[in-house]
mmCIF file of C-alpha atoms in Angstrom:
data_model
loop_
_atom_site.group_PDB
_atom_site.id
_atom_site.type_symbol
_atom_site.label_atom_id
_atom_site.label_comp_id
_atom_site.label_asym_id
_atom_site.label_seq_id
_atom_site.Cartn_x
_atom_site.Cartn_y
_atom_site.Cartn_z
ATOM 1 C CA UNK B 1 100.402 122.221 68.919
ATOM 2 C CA UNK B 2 101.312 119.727 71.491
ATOM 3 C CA UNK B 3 98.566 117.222 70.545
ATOM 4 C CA UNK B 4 99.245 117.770 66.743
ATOM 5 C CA UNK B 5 102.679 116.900 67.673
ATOM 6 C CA UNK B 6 102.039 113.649 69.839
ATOM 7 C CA UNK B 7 98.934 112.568 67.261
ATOM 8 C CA UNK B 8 101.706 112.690 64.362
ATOM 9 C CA UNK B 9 104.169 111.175 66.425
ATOM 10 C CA UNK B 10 101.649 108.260 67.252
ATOM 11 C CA UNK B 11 101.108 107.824 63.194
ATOM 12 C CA UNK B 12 104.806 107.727 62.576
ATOM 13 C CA UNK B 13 104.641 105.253 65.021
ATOM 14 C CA UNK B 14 101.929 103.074 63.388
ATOM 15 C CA UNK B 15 103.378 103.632 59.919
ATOM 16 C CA UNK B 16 106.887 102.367 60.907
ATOM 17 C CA UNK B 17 105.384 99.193 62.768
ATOM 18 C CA UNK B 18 103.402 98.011 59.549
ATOM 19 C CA UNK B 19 106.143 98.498 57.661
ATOM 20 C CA UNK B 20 107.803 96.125 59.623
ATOM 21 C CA UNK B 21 105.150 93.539 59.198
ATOM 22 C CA UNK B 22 106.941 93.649 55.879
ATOM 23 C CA UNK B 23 110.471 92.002 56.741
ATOM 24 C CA UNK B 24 109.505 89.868 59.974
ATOM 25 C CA UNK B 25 109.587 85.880 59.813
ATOM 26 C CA UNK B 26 106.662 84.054 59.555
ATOM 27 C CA UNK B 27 105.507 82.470 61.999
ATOM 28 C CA UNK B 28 102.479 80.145 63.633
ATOM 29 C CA UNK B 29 100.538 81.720 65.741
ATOM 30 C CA UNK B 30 99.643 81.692 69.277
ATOM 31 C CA UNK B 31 96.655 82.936 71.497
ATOM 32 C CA UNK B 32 97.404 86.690 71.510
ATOM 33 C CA UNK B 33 98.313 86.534 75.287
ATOM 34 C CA UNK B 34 99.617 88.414 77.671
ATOM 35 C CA UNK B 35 97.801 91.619 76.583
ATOM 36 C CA UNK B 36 99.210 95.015 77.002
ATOM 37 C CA UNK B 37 99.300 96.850 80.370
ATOM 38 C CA UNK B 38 98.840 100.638 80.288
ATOM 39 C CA UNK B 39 102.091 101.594 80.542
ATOM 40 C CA UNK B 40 103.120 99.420 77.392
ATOM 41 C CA UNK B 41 104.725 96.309 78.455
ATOM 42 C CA UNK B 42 103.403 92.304 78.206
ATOM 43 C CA UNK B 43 100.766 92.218 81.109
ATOM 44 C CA UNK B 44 97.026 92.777 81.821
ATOM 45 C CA UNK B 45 95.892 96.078 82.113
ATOM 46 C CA UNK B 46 97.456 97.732 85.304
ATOM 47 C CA UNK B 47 100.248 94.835 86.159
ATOM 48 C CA UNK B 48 102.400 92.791 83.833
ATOM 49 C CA UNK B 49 103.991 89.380 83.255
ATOM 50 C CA UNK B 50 106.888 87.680 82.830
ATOM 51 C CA UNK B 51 105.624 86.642 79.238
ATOM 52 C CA UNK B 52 106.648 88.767 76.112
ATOM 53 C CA UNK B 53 104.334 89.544 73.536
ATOM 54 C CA UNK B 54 104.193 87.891 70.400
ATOM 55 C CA UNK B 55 107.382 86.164 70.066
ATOM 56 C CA UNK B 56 108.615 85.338 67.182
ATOM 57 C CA UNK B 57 109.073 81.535 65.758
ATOM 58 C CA UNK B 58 111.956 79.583 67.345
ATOM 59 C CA UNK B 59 115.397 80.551 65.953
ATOM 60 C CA UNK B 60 113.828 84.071 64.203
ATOM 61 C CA UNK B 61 115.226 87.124 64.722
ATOM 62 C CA UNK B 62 111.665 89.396 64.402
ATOM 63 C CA UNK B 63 108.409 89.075 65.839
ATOM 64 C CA UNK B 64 104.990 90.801 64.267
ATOM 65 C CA UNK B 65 104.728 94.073 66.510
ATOM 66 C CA UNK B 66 101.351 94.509 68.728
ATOM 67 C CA UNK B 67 99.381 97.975 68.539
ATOM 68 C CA UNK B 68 96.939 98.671 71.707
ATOM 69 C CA UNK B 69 94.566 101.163 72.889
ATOM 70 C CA UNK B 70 92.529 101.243 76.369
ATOM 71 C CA UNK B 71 90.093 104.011 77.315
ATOM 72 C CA UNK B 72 89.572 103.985 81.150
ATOM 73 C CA UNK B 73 86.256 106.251 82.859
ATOM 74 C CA UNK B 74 87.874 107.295 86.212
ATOM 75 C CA UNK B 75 84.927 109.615 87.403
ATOM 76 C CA UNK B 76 84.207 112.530 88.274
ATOM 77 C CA UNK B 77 84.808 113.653 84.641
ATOM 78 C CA UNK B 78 88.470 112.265 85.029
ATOM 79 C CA UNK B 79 89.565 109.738 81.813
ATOM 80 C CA UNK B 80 92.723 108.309 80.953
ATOM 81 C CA UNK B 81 93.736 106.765 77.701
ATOM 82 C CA UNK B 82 96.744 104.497 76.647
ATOM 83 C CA UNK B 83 98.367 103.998 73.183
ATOM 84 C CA UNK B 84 100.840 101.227 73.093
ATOM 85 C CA UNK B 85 103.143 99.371 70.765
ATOM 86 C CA UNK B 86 105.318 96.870 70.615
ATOM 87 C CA UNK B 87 108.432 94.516 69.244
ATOM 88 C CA UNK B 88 109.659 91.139 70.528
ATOM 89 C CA UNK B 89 113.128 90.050 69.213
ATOM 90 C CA UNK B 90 114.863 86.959 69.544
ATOM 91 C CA UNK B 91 111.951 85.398 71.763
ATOM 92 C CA UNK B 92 113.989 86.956 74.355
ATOM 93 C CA UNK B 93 113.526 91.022 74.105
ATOM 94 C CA UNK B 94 110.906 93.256 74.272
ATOM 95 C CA UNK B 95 110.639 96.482 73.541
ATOM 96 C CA UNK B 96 107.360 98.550 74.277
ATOM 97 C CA UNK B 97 106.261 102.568 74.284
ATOM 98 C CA UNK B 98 102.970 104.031 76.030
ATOM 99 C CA UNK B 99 101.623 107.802 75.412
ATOM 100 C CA UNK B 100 99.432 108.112 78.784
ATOM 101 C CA UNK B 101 96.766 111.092 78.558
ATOM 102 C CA UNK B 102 95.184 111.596 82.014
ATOM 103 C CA UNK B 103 92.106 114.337 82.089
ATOM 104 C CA UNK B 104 91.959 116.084 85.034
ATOM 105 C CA UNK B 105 88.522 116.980 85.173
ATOM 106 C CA UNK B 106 87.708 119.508 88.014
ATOM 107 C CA UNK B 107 91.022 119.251 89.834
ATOM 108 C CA UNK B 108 92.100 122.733 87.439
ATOM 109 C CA UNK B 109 88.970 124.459 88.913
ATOM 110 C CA UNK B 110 89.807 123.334 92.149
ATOM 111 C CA UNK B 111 93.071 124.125 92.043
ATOM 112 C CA UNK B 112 92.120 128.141 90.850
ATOM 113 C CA UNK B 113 89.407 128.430 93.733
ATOM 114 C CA UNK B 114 91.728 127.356 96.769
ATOM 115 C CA UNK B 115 94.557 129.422 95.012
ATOM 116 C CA UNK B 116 93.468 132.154 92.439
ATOM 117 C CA UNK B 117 96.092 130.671 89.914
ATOM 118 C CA UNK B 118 95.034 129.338 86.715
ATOM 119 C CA UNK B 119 97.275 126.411 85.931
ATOM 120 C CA UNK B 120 95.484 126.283 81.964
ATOM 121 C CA UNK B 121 96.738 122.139 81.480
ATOM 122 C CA UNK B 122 93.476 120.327 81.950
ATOM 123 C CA UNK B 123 95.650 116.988 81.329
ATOM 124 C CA UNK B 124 98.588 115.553 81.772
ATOM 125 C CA UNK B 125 100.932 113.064 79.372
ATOM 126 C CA UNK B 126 103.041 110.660 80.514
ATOM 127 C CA UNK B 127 105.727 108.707 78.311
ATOM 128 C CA UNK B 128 106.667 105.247 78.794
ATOM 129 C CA UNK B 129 109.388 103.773 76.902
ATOM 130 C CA UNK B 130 110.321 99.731 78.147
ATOM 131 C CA UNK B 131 112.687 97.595 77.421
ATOM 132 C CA UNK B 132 112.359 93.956 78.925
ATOM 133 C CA UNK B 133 114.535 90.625 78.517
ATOM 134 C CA UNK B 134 113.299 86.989 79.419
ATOM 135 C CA UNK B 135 116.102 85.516 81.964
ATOM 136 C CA UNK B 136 114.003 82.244 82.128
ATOM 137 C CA UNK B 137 111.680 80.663 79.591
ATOM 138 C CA UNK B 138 108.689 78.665 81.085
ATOM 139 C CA UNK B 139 109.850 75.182 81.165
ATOM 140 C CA UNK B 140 113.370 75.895 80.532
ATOM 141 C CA UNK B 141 116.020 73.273 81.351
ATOM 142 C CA UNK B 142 113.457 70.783 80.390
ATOM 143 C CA UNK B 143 111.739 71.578 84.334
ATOM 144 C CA UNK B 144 108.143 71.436 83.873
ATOM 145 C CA UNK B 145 108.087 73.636 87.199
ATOM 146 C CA UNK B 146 110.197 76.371 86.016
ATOM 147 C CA UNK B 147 108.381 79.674 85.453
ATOM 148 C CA UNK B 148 108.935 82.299 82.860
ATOM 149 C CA UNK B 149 111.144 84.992 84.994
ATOM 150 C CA UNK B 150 111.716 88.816 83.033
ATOM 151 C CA UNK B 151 113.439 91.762 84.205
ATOM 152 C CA UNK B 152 112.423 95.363 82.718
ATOM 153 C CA UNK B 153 113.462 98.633 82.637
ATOM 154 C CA UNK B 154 110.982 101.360 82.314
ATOM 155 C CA UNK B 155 112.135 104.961 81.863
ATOM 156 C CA UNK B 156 109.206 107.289 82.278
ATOM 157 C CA UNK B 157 108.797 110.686 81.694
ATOM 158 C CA UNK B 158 105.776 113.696 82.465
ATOM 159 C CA UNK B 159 106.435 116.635 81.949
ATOM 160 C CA UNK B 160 102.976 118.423 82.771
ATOM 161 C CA UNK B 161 102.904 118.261 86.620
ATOM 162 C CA UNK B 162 106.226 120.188 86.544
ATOM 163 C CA UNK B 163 104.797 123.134 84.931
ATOM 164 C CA UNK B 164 102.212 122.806 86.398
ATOM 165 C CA UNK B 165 104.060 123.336 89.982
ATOM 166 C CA UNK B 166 106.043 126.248 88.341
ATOM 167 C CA UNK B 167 103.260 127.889 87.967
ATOM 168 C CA UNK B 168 101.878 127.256 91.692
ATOM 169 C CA UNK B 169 105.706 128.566 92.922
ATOM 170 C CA UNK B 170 106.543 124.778 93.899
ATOM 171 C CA UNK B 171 103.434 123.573 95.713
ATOM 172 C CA UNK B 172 104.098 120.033 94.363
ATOM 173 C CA UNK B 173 107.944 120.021 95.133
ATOM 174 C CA UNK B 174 107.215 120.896 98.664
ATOM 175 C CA UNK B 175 104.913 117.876 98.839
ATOM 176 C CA UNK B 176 107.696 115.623 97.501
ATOM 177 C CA UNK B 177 106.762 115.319 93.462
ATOM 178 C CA UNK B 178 110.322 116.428 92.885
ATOM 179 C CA UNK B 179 111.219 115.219 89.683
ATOM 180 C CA UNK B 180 109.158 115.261 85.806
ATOM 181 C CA UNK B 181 111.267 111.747 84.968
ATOM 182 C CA UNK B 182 112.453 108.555 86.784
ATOM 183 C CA UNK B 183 113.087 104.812 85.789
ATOM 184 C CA UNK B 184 110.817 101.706 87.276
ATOM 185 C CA UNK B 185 112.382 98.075 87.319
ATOM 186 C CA UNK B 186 110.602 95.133 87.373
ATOM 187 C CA UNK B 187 111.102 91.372 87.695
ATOM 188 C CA UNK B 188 108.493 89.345 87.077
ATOM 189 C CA UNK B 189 107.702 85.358 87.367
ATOM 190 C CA UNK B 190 104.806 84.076 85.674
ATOM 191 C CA UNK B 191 103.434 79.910 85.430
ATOM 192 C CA UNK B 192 100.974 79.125 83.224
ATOM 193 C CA UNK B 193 98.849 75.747 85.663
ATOM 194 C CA UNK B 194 97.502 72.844 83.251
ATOM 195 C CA UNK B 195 96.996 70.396 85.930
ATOM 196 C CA UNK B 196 93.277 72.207 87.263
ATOM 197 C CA UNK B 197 90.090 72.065 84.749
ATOM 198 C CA UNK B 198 90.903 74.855 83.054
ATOM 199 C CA UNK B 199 94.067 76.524 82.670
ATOM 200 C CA UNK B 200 95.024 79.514 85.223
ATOM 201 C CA UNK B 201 97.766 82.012 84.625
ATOM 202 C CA UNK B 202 99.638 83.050 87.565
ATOM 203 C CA UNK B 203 102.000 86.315 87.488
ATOM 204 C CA UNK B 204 103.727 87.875 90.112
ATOM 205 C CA UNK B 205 106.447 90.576 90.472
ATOM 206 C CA UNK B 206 108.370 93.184 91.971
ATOM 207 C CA UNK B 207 108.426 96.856 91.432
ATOM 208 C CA UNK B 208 111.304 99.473 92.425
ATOM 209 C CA UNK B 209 109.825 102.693 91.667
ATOM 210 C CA UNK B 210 109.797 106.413 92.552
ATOM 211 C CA UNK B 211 106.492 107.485 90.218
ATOM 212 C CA UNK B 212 103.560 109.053 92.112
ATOM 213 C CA UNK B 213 99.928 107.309 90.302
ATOM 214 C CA UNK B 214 102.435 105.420 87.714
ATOM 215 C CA UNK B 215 104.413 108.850 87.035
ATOM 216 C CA UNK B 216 100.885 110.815 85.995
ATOM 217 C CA UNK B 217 101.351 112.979 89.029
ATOM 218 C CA UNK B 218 105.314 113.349 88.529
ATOM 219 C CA UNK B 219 108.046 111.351 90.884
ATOM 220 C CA UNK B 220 109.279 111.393 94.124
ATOM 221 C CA UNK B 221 112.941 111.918 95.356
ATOM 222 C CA UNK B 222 112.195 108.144 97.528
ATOM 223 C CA UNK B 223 112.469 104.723 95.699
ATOM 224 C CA UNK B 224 110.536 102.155 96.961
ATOM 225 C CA UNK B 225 110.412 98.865 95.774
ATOM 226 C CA UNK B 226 106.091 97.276 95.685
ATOM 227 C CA UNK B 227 104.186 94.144 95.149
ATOM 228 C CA UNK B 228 102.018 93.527 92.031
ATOM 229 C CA UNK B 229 100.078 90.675 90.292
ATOM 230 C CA UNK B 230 96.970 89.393 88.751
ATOM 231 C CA UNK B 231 95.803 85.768 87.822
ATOM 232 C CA UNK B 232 93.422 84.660 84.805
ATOM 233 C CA UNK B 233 91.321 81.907 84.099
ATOM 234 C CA UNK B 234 90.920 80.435 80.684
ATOM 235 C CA UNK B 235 87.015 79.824 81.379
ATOM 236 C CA UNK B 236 86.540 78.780 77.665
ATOM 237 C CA UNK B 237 89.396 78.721 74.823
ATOM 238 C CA UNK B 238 88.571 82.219 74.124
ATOM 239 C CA UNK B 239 87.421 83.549 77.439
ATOM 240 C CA UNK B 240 89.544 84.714 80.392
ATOM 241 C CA UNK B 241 88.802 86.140 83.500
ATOM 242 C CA UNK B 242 90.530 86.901 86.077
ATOM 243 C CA UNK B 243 91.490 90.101 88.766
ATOM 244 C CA UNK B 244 94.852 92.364 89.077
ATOM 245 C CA UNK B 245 96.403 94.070 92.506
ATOM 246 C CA UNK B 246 99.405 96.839 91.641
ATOM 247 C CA UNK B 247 100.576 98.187 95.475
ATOM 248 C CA UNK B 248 101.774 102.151 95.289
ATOM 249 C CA UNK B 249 104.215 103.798 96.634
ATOM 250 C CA UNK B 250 102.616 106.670 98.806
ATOM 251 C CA UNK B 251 105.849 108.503 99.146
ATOM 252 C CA UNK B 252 104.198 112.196 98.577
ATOM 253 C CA UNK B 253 102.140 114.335 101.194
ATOM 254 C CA UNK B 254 98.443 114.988 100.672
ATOM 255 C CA UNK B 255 96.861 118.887 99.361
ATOM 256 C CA UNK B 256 93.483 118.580 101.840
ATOM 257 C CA UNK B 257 90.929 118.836 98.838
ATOM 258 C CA UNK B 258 93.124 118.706 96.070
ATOM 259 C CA UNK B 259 95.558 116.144 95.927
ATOM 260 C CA UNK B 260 95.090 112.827 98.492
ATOM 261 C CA UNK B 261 97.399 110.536 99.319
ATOM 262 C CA UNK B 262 97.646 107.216 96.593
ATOM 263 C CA UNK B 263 96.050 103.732 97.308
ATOM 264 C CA UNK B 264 96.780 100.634 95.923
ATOM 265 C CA UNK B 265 95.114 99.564 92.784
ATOM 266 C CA UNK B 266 93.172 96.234 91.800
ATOM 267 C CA UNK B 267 90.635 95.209 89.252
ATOM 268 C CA UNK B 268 88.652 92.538 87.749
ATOM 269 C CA UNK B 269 88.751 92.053 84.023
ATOM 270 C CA UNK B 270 87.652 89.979 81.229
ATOM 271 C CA UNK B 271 89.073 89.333 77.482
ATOM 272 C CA UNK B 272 87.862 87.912 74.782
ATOM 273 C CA UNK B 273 89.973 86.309 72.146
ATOM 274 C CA UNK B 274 88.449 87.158 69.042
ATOM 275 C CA UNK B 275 90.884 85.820 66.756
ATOM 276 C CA UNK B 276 94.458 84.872 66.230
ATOM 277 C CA UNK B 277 95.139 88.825 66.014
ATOM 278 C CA UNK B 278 92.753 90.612 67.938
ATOM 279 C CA UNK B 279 91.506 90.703 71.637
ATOM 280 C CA UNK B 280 88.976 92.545 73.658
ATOM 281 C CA UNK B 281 88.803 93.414 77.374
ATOM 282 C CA UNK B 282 86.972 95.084 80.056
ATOM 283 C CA UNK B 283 87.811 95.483 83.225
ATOM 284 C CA UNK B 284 86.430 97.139 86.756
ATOM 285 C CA UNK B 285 88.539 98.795 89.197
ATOM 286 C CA UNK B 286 89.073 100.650 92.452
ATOM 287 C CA UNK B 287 92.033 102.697 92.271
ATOM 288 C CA UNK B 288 91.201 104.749 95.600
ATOM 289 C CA UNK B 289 91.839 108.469 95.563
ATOM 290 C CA UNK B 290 93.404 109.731 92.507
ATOM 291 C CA UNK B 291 94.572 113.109 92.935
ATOM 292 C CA UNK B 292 90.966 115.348 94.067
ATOM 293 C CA UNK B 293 88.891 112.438 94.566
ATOM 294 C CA UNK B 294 87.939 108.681 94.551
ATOM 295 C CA UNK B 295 88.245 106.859 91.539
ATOM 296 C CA UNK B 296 86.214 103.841 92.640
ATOM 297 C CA UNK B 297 83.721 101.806 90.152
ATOM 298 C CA UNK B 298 86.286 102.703 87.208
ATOM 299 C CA UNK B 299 85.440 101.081 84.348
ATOM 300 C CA UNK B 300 87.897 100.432 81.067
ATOM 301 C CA UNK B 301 88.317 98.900 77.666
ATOM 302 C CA UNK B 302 91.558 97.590 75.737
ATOM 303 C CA UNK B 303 91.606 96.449 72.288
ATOM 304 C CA UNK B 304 94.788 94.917 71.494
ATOM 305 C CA UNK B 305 96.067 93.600 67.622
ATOM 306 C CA UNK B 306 98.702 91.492 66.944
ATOM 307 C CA UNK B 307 99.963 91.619 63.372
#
């Protein structure tokens, strides 16, 4: 019942964003950059950018919304998927939503050999819901040096891991996963260089956060406040490459064979532009031990549209 109710959720979702293709402004368009991160924001893959996602024209009030997907391969018969959407208003605001599904693979066996409980959920879901406004446009002022700067909120929510801990009487609470929800914020800078042979996209930013692996495992009762960012090259018009590196928290307590402590995350990726609307990436990653084992030599896609 649960997936029937997050698949019809998702087409709701799809259905309400075409029909708002309907009543947006026109509008010329631009390269279909920044993509969408997992978690549903204006980004790469795993870390953002202070750029929103298809703005609208100058002085409208509605962008064209974006739709996304990205399958990752995590090992070890572990996968996550991502759906994402999103709305720019005012060239200024962005609002995005992610629906995170994270297989577990074996860590359910695992689990029910070291403990003799069944925990039945052989995946988690996590919710993102975002909400982002541009302080500084890049340029703004009429600086050529100033960068794009955006603050976010991000209000996340997963409630799996909770249940999941009910029914292990609180294993993961006395490990410090204490809470099923918590709220990220994010400021991020981003400069796009024209100067070099081919343009390079710098972003940087800041994360104050109390989600264990993004909020798939649950949160902590500790904020911390982490490092992310990722650069891109456009080799060709229509070709970027480029790598990512998202620093974690680590503010739980490692299971020995079950649950390990979180590393930081990076990646290399590529995306092709295939057209004004749609773009294509893969990317390679090493996201260190997630949950009962490595996740090393991950590999992903994303397909994003722009209407």
């Amino acid at each position: 019942m649960k997936k029937i109710f997050i698949i019809s959720c998702l087409g709701c979702i799809m259905l309400f964003m075409t029909a708002l293709t309907m009543f947006a402004e026109e509008k010329v368009k631009a390269p279909p950059l920044p993509l969408q991160n997992v978690e549903g924001f204006g980004g790469i893959l795993l870390t953002g950018s202070a750029y929103l996602i298809n703005p609208p024209e100058e002085g409208k009030v509605f962008g064209l919304p974006s739709l996304g997907i990205t399958y990752a391969n995590v090992g070890d018969g572990r996968h996550m998927e991502a759906f994402t959407v999103n709305e720019t208003l005012w060239g200024r605001f962005e609002l995005g939503y992610a629906l995170n599904h994270f297989g577990l693979g074996k860590l359910p066996e695992d689990i029910e050999t070291a403990t003799g409980v069944n925990t039945i959920e052989d995946s988690v879901y996590l919710h993102n819901f975002n909400a982002r406004l541009q302080l500084l446009q890049e340029g703004e002022f009429k600086k050529s040096w100033m960068p794009a700067l955006t603050l976010g909120i991000h209000y996340k929510k997963n409630e799996d891991t909770s249940v999941i801990d009910k029914r292990l009487g609180g294993v993961f609470s006395d490990i410090g996963i204490e809470d099923n929800d918590g709220v990220d914020v994010t400021l991020y800078a981003s400069k796009m260089i024209t100067s070099l042979s081919r343009p390079l996209m710098l972003n940087a930013g800041i994360r104050s956060t109390e989600a264990a692996q993004i909020g798939l495992f649950g949160f902590t009762d500790e904020r911390r406040t982490v490092f992310e960012g990722n650069f891109g090259v456009l080799v060709l018009d229509n070709l970027v490459i480029g790598g990512e590196y998202r620093q974690k928290p680590d503010e739980f307590d490692a299971i020995s064979g079950l649950v390990e402590e979180e590393d930081d995350w990076w990646d290399g990726f590529i995306t092709y532009i295939a057209s004004d609307n749609l773009t294509m990436s893969v990317a390679f990653a090493n996201f260190g031990d997630v949950f009962n084992h490595e996740a090393n030599n991950v590999w992903g896609i994303k397909f994003k549209w722009e209407f």
